[in-house]
């Protein structure tokens, strides 16, 4: 974490990290593990009013956490110590006027090769995720949020 997080108000924190050697290498085991992470996240985040989204790609995670400042700080401090990832780099951390991911205490989406067009359109350099601008990272997360909402609506209808 680059800077201490102030302790008041609605806060948004976005970070990126790399899978560690402790994270499974096969896609099916990864999906299982991500499912476990989301189960624990929903349970914990709901209790402290955190909402957000977790993206997973071939070797990296990107996650947004939104909520009361102290809850975001405590949750991120726990996440960053998790041995399943490493080299977490905070892209954005600061006060937020409103929640952008209010629908989920946590939701995950794996970005597959079919989603390459999104990354290309946003001109994201996957090898330098930690140095993405906050605007680029939030644009990606919001685009995937809308995709996820659309997928959920299609599954219902
Ligand atoms: P449990 O889920 O019951 O786990 C108990 C302990 O075992 C914890 O210390 C946990 O870290 C460890 N553990 C569990 N499974 C494994 C495993 N397979 N390998 C290594 N250690 C393991 N937690 C949240 O609350 N909110 C989030 O938004 C969130 N996002 C995450 C995003 C990523 C990319 C990762 C890797 C983890 C995330 N977590 C999140 C999980 C977080 O790091 C903690 O594991 C979790 O919060 C602990 O929850 P718990 O106290 O209910 O313990």
Coordinates of C-alpha atoms and ligand atoms in Angstrom, one line a residue:
X1 CA 0.0 0.0 0.0
X2 CA 1.5 3.3 -1.0
X3 CA -0.2 5.7 1.5
X4 CA -2.0 5.3 4.8
X5 CA -5.8 5.4 4.3
X6 CA -7.7 8.2 6.1
X7 CA -10.3 6.9 8.5
X8 CA -13.6 8.8 7.7
X9 CA -16.3 8.9 4.9
X10 CA -17.0 6.7 1.8
X11 CA -13.8 5.4 0.4
X12 CA -12.8 3.7 -2.8
X13 CA -9.7 1.6 -3.2
X14 CA -8.5 0.0 -6.4
X15 CA -5.5 -2.3 -6.5
X16 CA -3.9 -4.8 -8.8
X17 CA -1.8 -7.8 -7.8
X18 CA -0.3 -10.9 -9.4
X19 CA -1.2 -14.5 -8.7
X20 CA 1.3 -16.1 -6.3
X21 CA 2.8 -19.6 -6.5
X22 CA 0.3 -20.5 -3.8
X23 CA -2.6 -19.8 -6.3
X24 CA -3.6 -22.9 -8.3
X25 CA -2.3 -23.1 -11.9
X26 CA -5.2 -24.9 -13.6
X27 CA -8.2 -22.8 -14.7
X28 CA -10.7 -25.1 -13.0
X29 CA -8.8 -25.0 -9.7
X30 CA -8.4 -21.2 -10.0
X31 CA -12.2 -20.9 -10.6
X32 CA -12.8 -23.0 -7.5
X33 CA -10.4 -20.8 -5.4
X34 CA -12.0 -17.6 -6.7
X35 CA -15.3 -19.0 -5.7
X36 CA -13.9 -19.6 -2.1
X37 CA -12.6 -16.0 -2.1
X38 CA -15.9 -14.6 -3.1
X39 CA -17.8 -16.7 -0.5
X40 CA -15.5 -15.4 2.3
X41 CA -15.7 -11.8 0.8
X42 CA -19.4 -11.7 0.6
X43 CA -19.7 -12.9 4.2
X44 CA -17.2 -10.4 5.5
X45 CA -17.9 -7.4 3.3
X46 CA -21.6 -7.6 4.0
X47 CA -21.0 -7.2 7.7
X48 CA -19.0 -4.0 7.2
X49 CA -20.9 -2.5 4.2
X50 CA -18.2 -3.0 1.6
X51 CA -19.2 -3.4 -2.0
X52 CA -16.9 -4.1 -5.0
X53 CA -15.8 -6.2 -7.9
X54 CA -12.8 -8.6 -8.4
X55 CA -11.4 -9.2 -11.8
X56 CA -9.1 -12.1 -12.6
X57 CA -7.1 -12.6 -15.8
X58 CA -4.4 -15.0 -16.8
X59 CA -2.0 -14.0 -14.0
X60 CA -3.4 -11.0 -12.2
X61 CA -6.2 -9.7 -10.1
X62 CA -7.7 -6.2 -10.0
X63 CA -10.2 -5.4 -7.3
X64 CA -12.2 -2.4 -6.1
X65 CA -13.4 -2.0 -2.6
X66 CA -15.9 0.7 -1.6
X67 CA -17.3 1.5 1.8
X68 CA -16.7 3.2 5.1
X69 CA -13.1 4.3 5.2
X70 CA -12.1 2.2 8.3
X71 CA -13.7 -0.9 6.9
X72 CA -12.0 -0.6 3.5
X73 CA -8.7 0.0 5.3
X74 CA -9.1 -3.1 7.5
X75 CA -10.2 -5.3 4.6
X76 CA -7.4 -4.2 2.4
X77 CA -4.9 -4.8 5.1
X78 CA -6.2 -8.4 5.4
X79 CA -6.3 -9.0 1.7
X80 CA -2.8 -7.7 1.0
X81 CA -1.4 -10.3 3.5
X82 CA -3.2 -13.2 1.7
X83 CA -0.6 -15.6 0.3
X84 CA -2.6 -16.3 -2.8
X85 CA -1.4 -13.2 -4.5
X86 CA 1.6 -10.9 -4.3
X87 CA 2.9 -7.5 -5.4
X88 CA -0.3 -5.7 -4.7
X89 CA -0.1 -2.1 -6.0
X90 CA -2.7 0.5 -5.1
X91 CA -3.9 2.3 -8.2
X92 CA -6.5 4.6 -6.5
X93 CA -7.3 5.2 -2.8
X94 CA -9.4 8.1 -1.8
X95 CA -12.8 9.6 -0.9
X96 CA -15.7 8.6 -3.3
X97 CA -18.8 10.7 -3.8
X98 CA -21.0 7.6 -4.3
X99 CA -20.7 3.8 -4.8
X100 CA -20.1 2.6 -8.4
X101 CA -20.5 -1.1 -7.4
X102 CA -23.4 -1.0 -5.0
X103 CA -25.0 -4.2 -6.3
X104 CA -22.4 -6.6 -4.9
X105 CA -20.7 -7.1 -1.6
X106 CA -18.3 -8.8 -3.9
X107 CA -18.5 -10.4 -7.3
X108 CA -15.8 -11.9 -9.5
X109 CA -15.4 -12.0 -13.3
X110 CA -12.6 -13.8 -15.1
X111 CA -11.5 -11.9 -18.2
X112 CA -11.0 -14.4 -21.0
X113 CA -9.4 -13.9 -24.4
X114 CA -12.9 -13.0 -25.6
X115 CA -12.6 -9.9 -23.5
X116 CA -9.4 -8.7 -25.1
X117 CA -11.3 -6.1 -27.1
X118 CA -12.2 -4.3 -23.8
X119 CA -8.6 -4.1 -22.8
X120 CA -7.5 -2.9 -26.2
X121 CA -10.2 -0.3 -26.3
X122 CA -9.1 1.1 -23.0
X123 CA -5.5 0.9 -24.1
X124 CA -4.5 -1.1 -21.0
X125 CA -1.0 -2.4 -20.7
X126 CA -1.4 -5.7 -18.8
X127 CA 2.3 -5.8 -18.0
X128 CA 2.2 -2.5 -16.1
X129 CA -1.1 -2.8 -14.2
X130 CA 0.3 -1.2 -11.1
X131 CA 1.0 2.0 -13.0
X132 CA -2.5 2.3 -14.7
X133 CA -4.1 5.6 -14.0
X134 CA -7.1 5.5 -11.7
X135 CA -9.3 6.6 -14.6
X136 CA -8.2 3.6 -16.7
X137 CA -8.7 1.2 -13.9
X138 CA -12.1 2.5 -12.9
X139 CA -13.1 2.5 -16.6
X140 CA -12.2 -1.2 -16.9
X141 CA -14.0 -2.0 -13.7
X142 CA -17.1 -0.1 -14.7
X143 CA -17.1 -1.7 -18.2
X144 CA -16.9 -5.2 -16.6
X145 CA -19.6 -4.3 -14.0
X146 CA -22.0 -3.5 -16.9
X147 CA -21.0 -6.7 -18.7
X148 CA -21.6 -8.7 -15.6
X149 CA -25.0 -7.1 -15.1
X150 CA -25.9 -7.9 -18.7
X151 CA -24.7 -11.5 -18.3
X152 CA -26.8 -11.8 -15.1
X153 CA -29.9 -10.3 -16.9
X154 CA -29.5 -12.7 -19.8
X155 CA -29.2 -15.7 -17.5
X156 CA -32.5 -14.6 -15.8
X157 CA -34.3 -14.0 -19.0
Ligands
LIG1 P1 -11.5 -17.8 6.2 O1 -12.0 -17.5 4.8 O2 -12.2 -18.8 7.0 O3 -9.9 -18.2 6.1 C1 -9.2 -18.4 7.3 C2 -7.7 -18.2 7.0 O4 -7.2 -19.1 6.0 C3 -7.4 -16.7 6.5 O5 -6.3 -16.2 7.0 C4 -7.2 -17.0 5.0 O6 -6.4 -15.9 4.4 C5 -6.6 -18.3 4.9 N1 -6.9 -19.1 3.7 C6 -8.1 -19.5 3.3 N2 -8.0 -20.2 2.2 C7 -6.7 -20.2 1.8 C8 -6.0 -20.7 0.7 N3 -6.6 -21.4 -0.2 N4 -4.7 -20.4 0.6 C9 -4.1 -19.7 1.6 N5 -4.7 -19.2 2.7 C10 -6.0 -19.4 2.8 N6 -11.7 -11.1 1.9 C11 -12.7 -10.2 2.2 O7 -13.2 -10.3 3.4 N7 -13.1 -9.3 1.4 C12 -12.6 -9.2 0.1 O8 -13.1 -8.4 -0.7 C13 -11.6 -10.1 -0.3 N8 -11.0 -10.0 -1.5 C14 -9.9 -10.8 -1.8 C15 -9.3 -10.7 -3.0 C16 -8.2 -11.5 -3.4 C17 -7.5 -11.3 -4.7 C18 -7.7 -12.4 -2.4 C19 -6.6 -13.3 -2.8 C20 -8.4 -12.6 -1.2 C21 -9.5 -11.8 -0.9 N9 -10.1 -11.9 0.4 C22 -11.1 -11.0 0.7 C23 -9.8 -13.0 1.3 C24 -8.9 -12.4 2.4 O9 -7.6 -12.3 2.0 C25 -9.0 -13.4 3.6 O10 -8.6 -14.6 3.2 C26 -10.4 -13.4 4.2 O11 -10.9 -12.1 4.4 C27 -10.4 -14.1 5.5 O12 -11.7 -14.4 5.8 P2 -12.1 -15.1 7.1 O13 -11.5 -14.4 8.3 O14 -13.6 -15.3 7.1 O15 -11.3 -16.5 7.1

